[in-house]
GROMACS .gro file of C-alpha atoms in nm:
model
  150
    1UNK     CA    1   0.002   0.013  -0.022
    2UNK     CA    2   0.302   0.231   0.069
    3UNK     CA    3   0.427   0.163  -0.220
    4UNK     CA    4   0.130   0.237  -0.423
    5UNK     CA    5   0.116   0.587  -0.223
    6UNK     CA    6   0.420   0.673  -0.269
    7UNK     CA    7   0.446   0.598  -0.653
    8UNK     CA    8   0.102   0.835  -0.699
    9UNK     CA    9   0.277   1.100  -0.551
   10UNK     CA   10   0.588   1.075  -0.753
   11UNK     CA   11   0.394   1.043  -1.094
   12UNK     CA   12   0.210   1.343  -0.932
   13UNK     CA   13   0.517   1.542  -0.852
   14UNK     CA   14   0.628   1.448  -1.208
   15UNK     CA   15   0.326   1.633  -1.365
   16UNK     CA   16   0.383   1.934  -1.176
   17UNK     CA   17   0.671   1.980  -1.295
   18UNK     CA   18   0.613   1.869  -1.705
   19UNK     CA   19   0.324   2.148  -1.616
   20UNK     CA   20   0.553   2.428  -1.489
   21UNK     CA   21   0.786   2.406  -1.717
   22UNK     CA   22   0.581   2.467  -2.049
   23UNK     CA   23   0.516   2.796  -2.224
   24UNK     CA   24   0.195   2.780  -2.185
   25UNK     CA   25   0.138   2.646  -1.897
   26UNK     CA   26  -0.080   2.362  -2.002
   27UNK     CA   27  -0.026   2.080  -2.257
   28UNK     CA   28   0.098   2.183  -2.622
   29UNK     CA   29   0.166   2.009  -2.860
   30UNK     CA   30   0.285   2.323  -3.048
   31UNK     CA   31   0.458   2.624  -2.925
   32UNK     CA   32   0.328   2.989  -3.035
   33UNK     CA   33   0.483   3.318  -3.000
   34UNK     CA   34   0.370   3.497  -2.689
   35UNK     CA   35   0.134   3.763  -2.798
   36UNK     CA   36   0.276   4.124  -2.744
   37UNK     CA   37   0.020   4.359  -2.635
   38UNK     CA   38   0.142   4.695  -2.719
   39UNK     CA   39   0.113   4.975  -2.430
   40UNK     CA   40  -0.154   5.256  -2.550
   41UNK     CA   41   0.001   5.622  -2.565
   42UNK     CA   42   0.011   5.784  -2.268
   43UNK     CA   43  -0.183   6.134  -2.270
   44UNK     CA   44  -0.109   6.390  -2.018
   45UNK     CA   45  -0.392   6.599  -1.858
   46UNK     CA   46  -0.259   6.907  -2.017
   47UNK     CA   47  -0.247   6.765  -2.292
   48UNK     CA   48  -0.756   6.751  -2.265
   49UNK     CA   49  -0.922   6.982  -2.445
   50UNK     CA   50  -1.310   7.021  -2.310
   51UNK     CA   51  -1.528   7.167  -2.587
   52UNK     CA   52  -1.726   7.477  -2.522
   53UNK     CA   53  -1.948   7.488  -2.278
   54UNK     CA   54  -1.838   7.145  -2.135
   55UNK     CA   55  -1.955   7.168  -1.776
   56UNK     CA   56  -1.860   6.872  -1.484
   57UNK     CA   57  -2.166   6.954  -1.305
   58UNK     CA   58  -2.423   6.679  -1.374
   59UNK     CA   59  -2.673   6.879  -1.199
   60UNK     CA   60  -2.893   7.128  -1.364
   61UNK     CA   61  -3.120   7.423  -1.225
   62UNK     CA   62  -3.461   7.368  -1.353
   63UNK     CA   63  -3.790   7.622  -1.289
   64UNK     CA   64  -4.129   7.487  -1.321
   65UNK     CA   65  -4.410   7.737  -1.311
   66UNK     CA   66  -4.769   7.587  -1.231
   67UNK     CA   67  -5.080   7.830  -1.265
   68UNK     CA   68  -5.376   7.611  -1.265
   69UNK     CA   69  -5.596   7.844  -0.998
   70UNK     CA   70  -5.895   7.867  -1.227
   71UNK     CA   71  -5.937   7.491  -1.281
   72UNK     CA   72  -5.828   7.319  -0.953
   73UNK     CA   73  -5.994   7.349  -0.598
   74UNK     CA   74  -5.777   7.521  -0.326
   75UNK     CA   75  -5.584   7.187  -0.222
   76UNK     CA   76  -5.351   7.014  -0.455
   77UNK     CA   77  -5.074   6.867  -0.458
   78UNK     CA   78  -4.774   6.867  -0.724
   79UNK     CA   79  -4.499   6.594  -0.770
   80UNK     CA   80  -4.241   6.543  -0.994
   81UNK     CA   81  -4.063   6.228  -1.132
   82UNK     CA   82  -3.770   6.113  -1.331
   83UNK     CA   83  -3.865   5.719  -1.405
   84UNK     CA   84  -4.203   5.652  -1.614
   85UNK     CA   85  -4.334   5.476  -1.853
   86UNK     CA   86  -4.603   5.548  -2.148
   87UNK     CA   87  -4.917   5.348  -2.083
   88UNK     CA   88  -5.168   5.261  -2.398
   89UNK     CA   89  -5.382   5.551  -2.324
   90UNK     CA   90  -5.131   5.850  -2.314
   91UNK     CA   91  -5.130   5.802  -1.964
   92UNK     CA   92  -4.803   5.730  -1.734
   93UNK     CA   93  -4.702   5.478  -1.531
   94UNK     CA   94  -4.474   5.662  -1.261
   95UNK     CA   95  -4.202   5.476  -1.005
   96UNK     CA   96  -4.254   5.656  -0.716
   97UNK     CA   97  -3.938   5.556  -0.581
   98UNK     CA   98  -3.816   5.816  -0.863
   99UNK     CA   99  -3.974   6.136  -0.718
  100UNK     CA  100  -3.759   6.458  -0.716
  101UNK     CA  101  -4.007   6.748  -0.632
  102UNK     CA  102  -4.343   6.709  -0.338
  103UNK     CA  103  -4.463   7.033  -0.279
  104UNK     CA  104  -4.820   7.172  -0.211
  105UNK     CA  105  -5.009   7.378  -0.461
  106UNK     CA  106  -5.139   7.729  -0.326
  107UNK     CA  107  -5.447   7.798  -0.450
  108UNK     CA  108  -5.364   7.615  -0.838
  109UNK     CA  109  -5.057   7.768  -0.845
  110UNK     CA  110  -4.699   7.728  -0.776
  111UNK     CA  111  -4.301   7.848  -0.868
  112UNK     CA  112  -4.009   7.649  -0.788
  113UNK     CA  113  -3.637   7.629  -0.881
  114UNK     CA  114  -3.495   7.281  -0.799
  115UNK     CA  115  -3.194   7.071  -0.895
  116UNK     CA  116  -3.219   6.777  -1.196
  117UNK     CA  117  -2.989   6.571  -1.332
  118UNK     CA  118  -2.862   6.650  -1.701
  119UNK     CA  119  -2.867   6.301  -1.765
  120UNK     CA  120  -3.237   6.313  -1.753
  121UNK     CA  121  -3.410   6.394  -2.077
  122UNK     CA  122  -3.785   6.379  -2.005
  123UNK     CA  123  -3.977   6.403  -1.662
  124UNK     CA  124  -4.359   6.376  -1.554
  125UNK     CA  125  -4.526   6.595  -1.334
  126UNK     CA  126  -4.848   6.484  -1.124
  127UNK     CA  127  -5.098   6.699  -0.971
  128UNK     CA  128  -5.315   6.522  -0.695
  129UNK     CA  129  -5.621   6.650  -0.581
  130UNK     CA  130  -5.729   6.518  -0.231
  131UNK     CA  131  -6.094   6.403  -0.367
  132UNK     CA  132  -5.965   6.079  -0.472
  133UNK     CA  133  -5.946   6.129  -0.811
  134UNK     CA  134  -5.639   6.000  -1.083
  135UNK     CA  135  -5.351   6.260  -1.082
  136UNK     CA  136  -5.368   6.518  -1.342
  137UNK     CA  137  -5.015   6.426  -1.596
  138UNK     CA  138  -4.769   6.641  -1.819
  139UNK     CA  139  -4.472   6.494  -1.900
  140UNK     CA  140  -4.203   6.759  -1.968
  141UNK     CA  141  -3.881   6.768  -2.204
  142UNK     CA  142  -3.534   6.829  -2.023
  143UNK     CA  143  -3.384   7.072  -2.237
  144UNK     CA  144  -3.307   7.403  -2.030
  145UNK     CA  145  -3.610   7.579  -2.084
  146UNK     CA  146  -3.857   7.617  -1.776
  147UNK     CA  147  -4.158   7.393  -1.774
  148UNK     CA  148  -4.460   7.582  -1.761
  149UNK     CA  149  -4.781   7.414  -1.700
  150UNK     CA  150  -5.100   7.688  -1.773
   0.00000   0.00000   0.00000
């Protein structure tokens, strides 16, 4: 029994030496030259040029003006969402976890400035009434202009 274990251990040691001494790290019948990876040319910070108007600030200031005082009751609430999908009926299904703004309307009106990610392309604004009805919704394009809802 000791001879079998000794022969097995010797065989394993020999196999290990054969594998570790080969060029490719494994069994190979033919040798190939190692692939030479060229290093990319180094770029210095002083060589970088940003386009005109470029900003590293990922946040933009946005202004929202709502004045529906003639068509809303005295109490209403406004929410702005960054993540939504469009339903078949032209309404929107918003992701309530993506709420950006949540403010009460004073007599159906609000004028508010807030920060928004400049990577955002569109947003949905909802106005909630306290009568239990579905919210009024409007989609806005994030393009640097103020949003108006009259």
